[in-house]
Tab-separated table of N, CA and C in Angstrom:
chain	number	residue	atom	x	y	z
A	1	UNK	N	-14.745	25.945	-17.647
A	1	UNK	CA	-14.145	24.817	-17.878
A	1	UNK	C	-13.774	24.731	-16.839
A	2	UNK	N	-13.369	22.838	-16.753
A	2	UNK	CA	-12.600	22.696	-15.554
A	2	UNK	C	-10.821	22.765	-15.751
A	3	UNK	N	-10.429	23.646	-14.488
A	3	UNK	CA	-8.533	23.708	-14.220
A	3	UNK	C	-8.567	22.665	-13.048
A	4	UNK	N	-7.468	22.173	-13.451
A	4	UNK	CA	-6.879	21.472	-12.208
A	4	UNK	C	-5.988	22.536	-11.422
A	5	UNK	N	-6.165	22.544	-10.193
A	5	UNK	CA	-5.333	23.162	-9.223
A	5	UNK	C	-5.110	22.435	-7.869
A	6	UNK	N	-4.208	23.125	-7.814
A	6	UNK	CA	-3.035	21.839	-6.492
A	6	UNK	C	-4.007	22.582	-5.620
A	7	UNK	N	-4.617	21.440	-4.892
A	7	UNK	CA	-5.575	21.604	-3.369
A	7	UNK	C	-4.548	21.266	-2.300
A	8	UNK	N	-4.888	22.295	-1.045
A	8	UNK	CA	-3.857	22.328	-0.131
A	8	UNK	C	-4.581	21.682	0.615
A	9	UNK	N	-3.814	21.506	1.993
A	9	UNK	CA	-4.058	20.428	3.170
A	9	UNK	C	-5.541	21.329	3.907
A	10	UNK	N	-5.435	22.340	4.155
A	10	UNK	CA	-5.979	23.327	4.731
A	10	UNK	C	-7.705	22.704	3.753
A	11	UNK	N	-7.863	23.136	2.777
A	11	UNK	CA	-8.748	22.615	2.063
A	11	UNK	C	-9.842	21.554	2.612
A	12	UNK	N	-9.133	20.780	2.325
A	12	UNK	CA	-9.731	19.275	3.067
A	12	UNK	C	-10.114	19.170	4.182
A	13	UNK	N	-9.330	19.759	5.286
A	13	UNK	CA	-9.899	19.873	6.602
A	13	UNK	C	-11.339	20.670	6.252
A	14	UNK	N	-11.161	21.727	6.124
A	14	UNK	CA	-12.231	22.516	6.282
A	14	UNK	C	-13.624	21.798	5.813
A	15	UNK	N	-12.884	21.559	4.191
A	15	UNK	CA	-14.322	20.743	4.097
A	15	UNK	C	-14.958	19.707	4.881
A	16	UNK	N	-13.931	18.361	5.034
A	16	UNK	CA	-14.083	17.727	6.258
A	16	UNK	C	-14.883	18.013	6.998
A	17	UNK	N	-14.887	19.383	7.470
A	17	UNK	CA	-15.078	20.076	8.832
A	17	UNK	C	-16.609	20.432	8.894
A	18	UNK	N	-16.741	21.353	7.523
A	18	UNK	CA	-18.072	21.858	7.215
A	18	UNK	C	-18.721	21.713	6.165
A	19	UNK	N	-18.421	21.021	4.996
A	19	UNK	CA	-19.280	20.639	4.347
A	19	UNK	C	-19.116	21.615	3.349
A	20	UNK	N	-21.118	21.620	2.900
A	20	UNK	CA	-21.598	22.439	2.217
A	20	UNK	C	-21.642	24.153	2.867
A	21	UNK	N	-21.681	24.229	4.132
A	21	UNK	CA	-21.536	25.089	4.672
A	21	UNK	C	-20.855	26.747	4.150
A	22	UNK	N	-20.089	26.281	3.559
A	22	UNK	CA	-18.394	27.345	3.630
A	22	UNK	C	-19.762	27.910	2.059
A	23	UNK	N	-19.194	29.344	2.477
A	23	UNK	CA	-18.918	30.218	1.617
A	23	UNK	C	-18.240	30.734	0.278
A	24	UNK	N	-16.672	30.831	1.384
A	24	UNK	CA	-15.569	31.284	0.780
A	24	UNK	C	-14.443	30.764	1.289
A	25	UNK	N	-12.887	30.444	0.618
A	25	UNK	CA	-12.171	30.233	1.056
A	25	UNK	C	-10.966	30.947	0.544
A	26	UNK	N	-9.827	31.146	1.453
A	26	UNK	CA	-8.664	31.971	0.749
A	26	UNK	C	-7.533	31.611	1.892
A	27	UNK	N	-6.380	31.257	1.083
A	27	UNK	CA	-5.102	31.130	2.237
A	27	UNK	C	-4.388	32.496	2.579
A	28	UNK	N	-4.468	32.351	3.500
A	28	UNK	CA	-2.989	32.804	4.724
A	28	UNK	C	-2.087	32.136	4.538
A	29	UNK	N	-1.000	33.613	3.409
A	29	UNK	CA	0.494	33.315	3.636
A	29	UNK	C	1.023	33.188	4.133
A	30	UNK	N	0.716	34.684	5.104
A	30	UNK	CA	1.644	34.425	6.546
A	30	UNK	C	1.530	33.507	7.290
A	31	UNK	N	0.594	33.158	7.603
A	31	UNK	CA	0.526	31.956	8.826
A	31	UNK	C	0.257	30.750	8.151
A	32	UNK	N	0.579	30.519	6.802
A	32	UNK	CA	0.171	28.985	6.296
A	32	UNK	C	-1.057	28.559	6.482
A	33	UNK	N	-2.343	29.067	6.407
A	33	UNK	CA	-3.373	28.542	7.035
A	33	UNK	C	-4.558	29.157	5.857
A	34	UNK	N	-5.651	27.637	5.919
A	34	UNK	CA	-6.676	28.279	4.826
A	34	UNK	C	-7.582	28.411	5.666
A	35	UNK	N	-8.510	29.891	5.931
A	35	UNK	CA	-9.537	30.212	6.413
A	35	UNK	C	-10.903	29.998	5.567
A	36	UNK	N	-11.730	29.651	6.234
A	36	UNK	CA	-12.571	29.771	5.225
A	36	UNK	C	-13.720	30.710	5.855
A	37	UNK	N	-14.697	31.212	4.973
A	37	UNK	CA	-16.172	31.532	6.135
A	37	UNK	C	-17.204	30.865	5.732
A	38	UNK	N	-17.931	30.825	6.656
A	38	UNK	CA	-19.345	30.313	6.362
A	38	UNK	C	-20.325	30.756	6.366
A	39	UNK	N	-21.510	30.251	5.700
A	39	UNK	CA	-22.417	30.702	5.439
A	39	UNK	C	-23.307	31.555	6.313
A	40	UNK	N	-23.331	31.418	7.765
A	40	UNK	CA	-23.873	32.149	8.858
A	40	UNK	C	-22.763	33.024	9.034
A	41	UNK	N	-21.445	33.716	8.676
A	41	UNK	CA	-21.144	34.496	9.103
A	41	UNK	C	-19.329	34.894	9.980
A	42	UNK	N	-18.983	33.605	10.021
A	42	UNK	CA	-18.082	32.800	11.524
A	42	UNK	C	-17.103	32.422	10.465
A	43	UNK	N	-16.203	32.201	10.573
A	43	UNK	CA	-14.772	32.263	10.385
A	43	UNK	C	-14.440	30.632	10.778
A	44	UNK	N	-13.660	30.112	9.997
A	44	UNK	CA	-12.627	28.672	10.716
A	44	UNK	C	-11.209	28.875	9.925
A	45	UNK	N	-10.034	28.108	10.810
A	45	UNK	CA	-9.091	28.337	9.650
A	45	UNK	C	-8.471	26.714	10.511
A	46	UNK	N	-7.624	25.909	9.413
A	46	UNK	CA	-6.618	25.111	9.558
A	46	UNK	C	-5.787	25.360	8.504
A	47	UNK	N	-4.764	24.256	9.420
A	47	UNK	CA	-3.612	24.595	9.432
A	47	UNK	C	-2.727	23.883	7.667
A	48	UNK	N	-1.815	24.333	6.986
A	48	UNK	CA	-2.356	23.552	5.258
A	48	UNK	C	-1.086	23.109	5.907
A	49	UNK	N	0.173	22.636	6.812
A	49	UNK	CA	0.992	21.371	6.293
A	49	UNK	C	0.569	20.503	7.199
A	50	UNK	N	1.249	19.009	6.912
A	50	UNK	CA	1.056	17.810	7.599
A	50	UNK	C	2.035	18.188	8.899
A	51	UNK	N	1.632	17.062	9.731
A	51	UNK	CA	2.640	17.455	10.742
A	51	UNK	C	3.990	16.597	10.636
A	52	UNK	N	5.119	16.452	10.745
A	52	UNK	CA	6.268	15.206	10.555
A	52	UNK	C	5.689	14.159	11.452
A	53	UNK	N	5.447	14.075	12.448
A	53	UNK	CA	4.935	13.284	13.382
A	53	UNK	C	4.173	11.696	12.583
A	54	UNK	N	3.168	12.476	11.899
A	54	UNK	CA	2.274	11.607	10.977
A	54	UNK	C	3.110	10.170	10.656
A	55	UNK	N	2.118	9.266	10.980
A	55	UNK	CA	3.343	7.861	10.095
A	55	UNK	C	2.387	7.792	8.642
A	56	UNK	N	3.133	8.034	7.539
A	56	UNK	CA	2.621	7.800	6.507
A	56	UNK	C	2.759	6.664	6.157
A	57	UNK	N	1.342	5.930	5.132
A	57	UNK	CA	1.485	4.851	4.395
A	57	UNK	C	2.725	3.905	3.897
A	58	UNK	N	2.559	2.840	3.937
A	58	UNK	CA	3.765	1.815	3.448
A	58	UNK	C	3.717	1.494	2.477
A	59	UNK	N	5.134	1.941	1.966
A	59	UNK	CA	5.221	1.700	0.474
A	59	UNK	C	6.225	0.662	0.256
A	60	UNK	N	6.434	-0.533	-0.802
A	60	UNK	CA	7.135	-1.708	-1.046
A	60	UNK	C	8.672	-1.111	-0.386
A	61	UNK	N	9.137	-0.352	-0.826
A	61	UNK	CA	10.323	-0.156	-0.226
A	61	UNK	C	10.787	-0.156	1.027
A	62	UNK	N	9.429	0.895	2.152
A	62	UNK	CA	9.545	0.458	3.289
A	62	UNK	C	9.546	-0.515	4.029
A	63	UNK	N	8.581	-1.286	3.300
A	63	UNK	CA	8.457	-2.866	3.419
A	63	UNK	C	9.833	-4.069	3.422
A	64	UNK	N	9.987	-3.315	2.403
A	64	UNK	CA	11.866	-4.478	2.193
A	64	UNK	C	12.735	-3.614	3.444
A	65	UNK	N	12.860	-2.493	3.517
A	65	UNK	CA	13.670	-2.126	4.398
A	65	UNK	C	13.327	-2.859	5.718
A	66	UNK	N	12.823	-2.434	6.549
A	66	UNK	CA	12.136	-3.314	7.543
A	66	UNK	C	12.035	-4.170	7.977
A	67	UNK	N	11.639	-5.277	6.515
A	67	UNK	CA	10.944	-6.802	6.924
A	67	UNK	C	11.975	-7.550	6.296
A	68	UNK	N	13.215	-6.985	5.498
A	68	UNK	CA	14.073	-8.083	4.762
A	68	UNK	C	14.623	-9.113	4.993
A	69	UNK	N	14.767	-8.917	6.455
A	69	UNK	CA	15.258	-10.572	7.411
A	69	UNK	C	14.213	-11.526	6.960
A	70	UNK	N	12.908	-11.158	7.722
A	70	UNK	CA	12.105	-12.379	7.239
A	70	UNK	C	11.263	-12.840	5.822
A	71	UNK	N	11.682	-11.978	4.935
A	71	UNK	CA	11.712	-12.468	3.644
A	71	UNK	C	12.564	-13.347	2.814
A	72	UNK	N	14.173	-12.872	3.289
A	72	UNK	CA	14.188	-13.661	2.967
A	72	UNK	C	14.480	-14.905	3.792
A	73	UNK	N	14.505	-14.672	4.954
A	73	UNK	CA	14.349	-16.648	5.594
A	73	UNK	C	13.310	-17.339	5.452
A	74	UNK	N	12.033	-16.591	4.893
A	74	UNK	CA	10.873	-17.477	4.325
A	74	UNK	C	11.277	-17.833	3.008
A	75	UNK	N	11.772	-17.017	1.820
A	75	UNK	CA	12.560	-17.581	1.107
A	75	UNK	C	12.693	-18.564	1.172
A	76	UNK	N	14.074	-18.786	1.636
A	76	UNK	CA	15.190	-19.876	1.762
A	76	UNK	C	14.227	-21.147	1.937
A	77	UNK	N	13.402	-20.973	3.015
A	77	UNK	CA	12.773	-22.260	3.907
A	77	UNK	C	11.577	-22.515	2.393
A	78	UNK	N	11.143	-22.075	1.782
A	78	UNK	CA	10.722	-22.363	0.453
A	78	UNK	C	11.169	-23.254	-0.471
A	79	UNK	N	12.305	-22.414	-0.625
A	79	UNK	CA	13.630	-23.108	-1.414
A	79	UNK	C	13.476	-24.636	-1.027
A	80	UNK	N	14.388	-24.322	-0.151
A	80	UNK	CA	14.884	-25.497	0.159
A	80	UNK	C	13.737	-27.036	0.471
A	81	UNK	N	12.275	-26.203	1.082
A	81	UNK	CA	10.920	-27.460	0.812
A	81	UNK	C	11.270	-27.550	-0.880
A	82	UNK	N	11.161	-27.103	-1.094
A	82	UNK	CA	11.073	-27.151	-3.174
A	82	UNK	C	12.270	-28.130	-3.202
A	83	UNK	N	13.133	-27.797	-3.001
A	83	UNK	CA	14.350	-29.192	-3.092
A	83	UNK	C	14.092	-30.100	-2.908
A	84	UNK	N	13.681	-30.478	-1.436
A	84	UNK	CA	13.837	-31.491	-0.451
A	84	UNK	C	12.444	-32.469	-1.469
A	85	UNK	N	11.343	-31.755	-1.838
A	85	UNK	CA	10.662	-32.431	-2.664
A	85	UNK	C	10.670	-32.958	-3.654
A	86	UNK	N	11.777	-32.003	-4.649
A	86	UNK	CA	12.014	-32.643	-5.338
A	86	UNK	C	13.101	-33.868	-5.580
A	87	UNK	N	14.131	-33.359	-4.514
A	87	UNK	CA	14.882	-34.686	-4.080
A	87	UNK	C	14.073	-35.943	-4.224
A	88	UNK	N	12.785	-35.779	-3.328
A	88	UNK	CA	12.632	-37.164	-2.919
A	88	UNK	C	11.646	-37.554	-4.113
A	89	UNK	N	10.957	-36.516	-5.252
A	89	UNK	CA	10.908	-37.115	-5.963
A	89	UNK	C	11.336	-38.255	-7.437
A	90	UNK	N	12.471	-37.646	-7.262
A	90	UNK	CA	13.243	-37.967	-8.497
A	90	UNK	C	13.564	-39.316	-7.437
A	91	UNK	N	14.138	-39.429	-6.405
A	91	UNK	CA	14.536	-40.490	-6.091
A	91	UNK	C	13.637	-41.832	-5.651
A	92	UNK	N	12.523	-41.445	-5.533
A	92	UNK	CA	11.558	-42.473	-5.782
A	92	UNK	C	11.090	-43.023	-7.089
A	93	UNK	N	11.051	-41.957	-7.735
A	93	UNK	CA	10.830	-43.121	-9.360
A	93	UNK	C	12.307	-43.116	-10.282
A	94	UNK	N	13.262	-43.116	-8.898
A	94	UNK	CA	14.496	-43.480	-9.968
A	94	UNK	C	14.678	-45.081	-9.377
A	95	UNK	N	14.058	-45.111	-7.707
A	95	UNK	CA	14.255	-46.643	-7.706
A	95	UNK	C	13.085	-47.657	-7.654
A	96	UNK	N	11.947	-47.127	-8.899
A	96	UNK	CA	10.496	-48.215	-9.791
A	96	UNK	C	11.432	-48.480	-10.724
A	97	UNK	N	10.667	-50.238	-10.784
A	97	UNK	CA	10.487	-50.693	-11.809
A	97	UNK	C	10.277	-49.718	-13.536
A	98	UNK	N	10.432	-50.420	-14.765
A	98	UNK	CA	9.816	-49.861	-15.811
A	98	UNK	C	8.670	-49.845	-15.590
A	99	UNK	N	7.987	-51.197	-15.006
A	99	UNK	CA	6.677	-51.309	-14.934
A	99	UNK	C	5.877	-50.912	-14.414
A	100	UNK	N	6.545	-50.383	-13.058
A	100	UNK	CA	5.481	-49.373	-12.030
A	100	UNK	C	5.456	-48.268	-12.554
A	101	UNK	N	6.297	-47.334	-13.531
A	101	UNK	CA	6.331	-46.485	-13.832
A	101	UNK	C	5.526	-45.866	-14.821
A	102	UNK	N	5.366	-47.485	-16.096
A	102	UNK	CA	3.944	-47.533	-17.030
A	102	UNK	C	2.734	-47.189	-16.415
A	103	UNK	N	2.617	-48.093	-15.473
A	103	UNK	CA	1.547	-48.076	-14.707
A	103	UNK	C	1.241	-46.508	-13.841
A	104	UNK	N	2.064	-46.581	-13.351
A	104	UNK	CA	2.036	-45.005	-12.867
A	104	UNK	C	1.897	-43.398	-13.407
A	105	UNK	N	2.512	-43.717	-15.063
A	105	UNK	CA	2.312	-43.072	-15.955
A	105	UNK	C	0.230	-43.261	-16.720
A	106	UNK	N	0.273	-44.364	-16.644
A	106	UNK	CA	-1.134	-44.261	-17.108
A	106	UNK	C	-2.263	-43.803	-16.030
A	107	UNK	N	-1.798	-44.278	-14.666
A	107	UNK	CA	-2.764	-43.895	-14.320
A	107	UNK	C	-3.072	-42.394	-13.855
A	108	UNK	N	-1.832	-41.902	-13.839
A	108	UNK	CA	-2.424	-39.992	-13.776
A	108	UNK	C	-2.559	-39.325	-14.849
A	109	UNK	N	-3.758	-38.619	-14.119
A	109	UNK	CA	-4.678	-37.744	-15.523
A	109	UNK	C	-3.520	-36.426	-15.889
A	110	UNK	N	-3.937	-36.211	-16.970
A	110	UNK	CA	-3.609	-35.045	-17.931
A	110	UNK	C	-4.582	-34.365	-17.683
A	111	UNK	N	-4.499	-32.989	-17.869
A	111	UNK	CA	-5.201	-32.160	-17.692
A	111	UNK	C	-4.835	-31.084	-19.186
C-alpha cells in the first residue's frame, strides 16, 4: 500500500547523486543529515537543510513588491493611450455628417 511520507532534502540529493545504486537510507538526526549505504558498501551523506542563501523562485507577491512602480507606470501609459484613442475617435465621428456616418456604418463589416 502506498503511503505519503515527508521526503527530506537529503533524500533528493542522494538520489540525484547515486540513483539505483542506493541500498538503504537513514536519517542522522543529531547531524541533520541523510546517510545512504550504496550497493558496494560505501556510504554517502547529504545535508537535510536548504541553504538560506539560495534564491527561491519568484511568486506573484515578490514580483509585485519589487516591480510595482514599473507596473503602475505601464498601466498608466496604456490607460492614457486608450483614453486618447477614444477621444480622437469621438472627435472624428462628431465632425462627420449624417451621410458620412451612414456610409461608414455600411462599409464597416460586422463579425
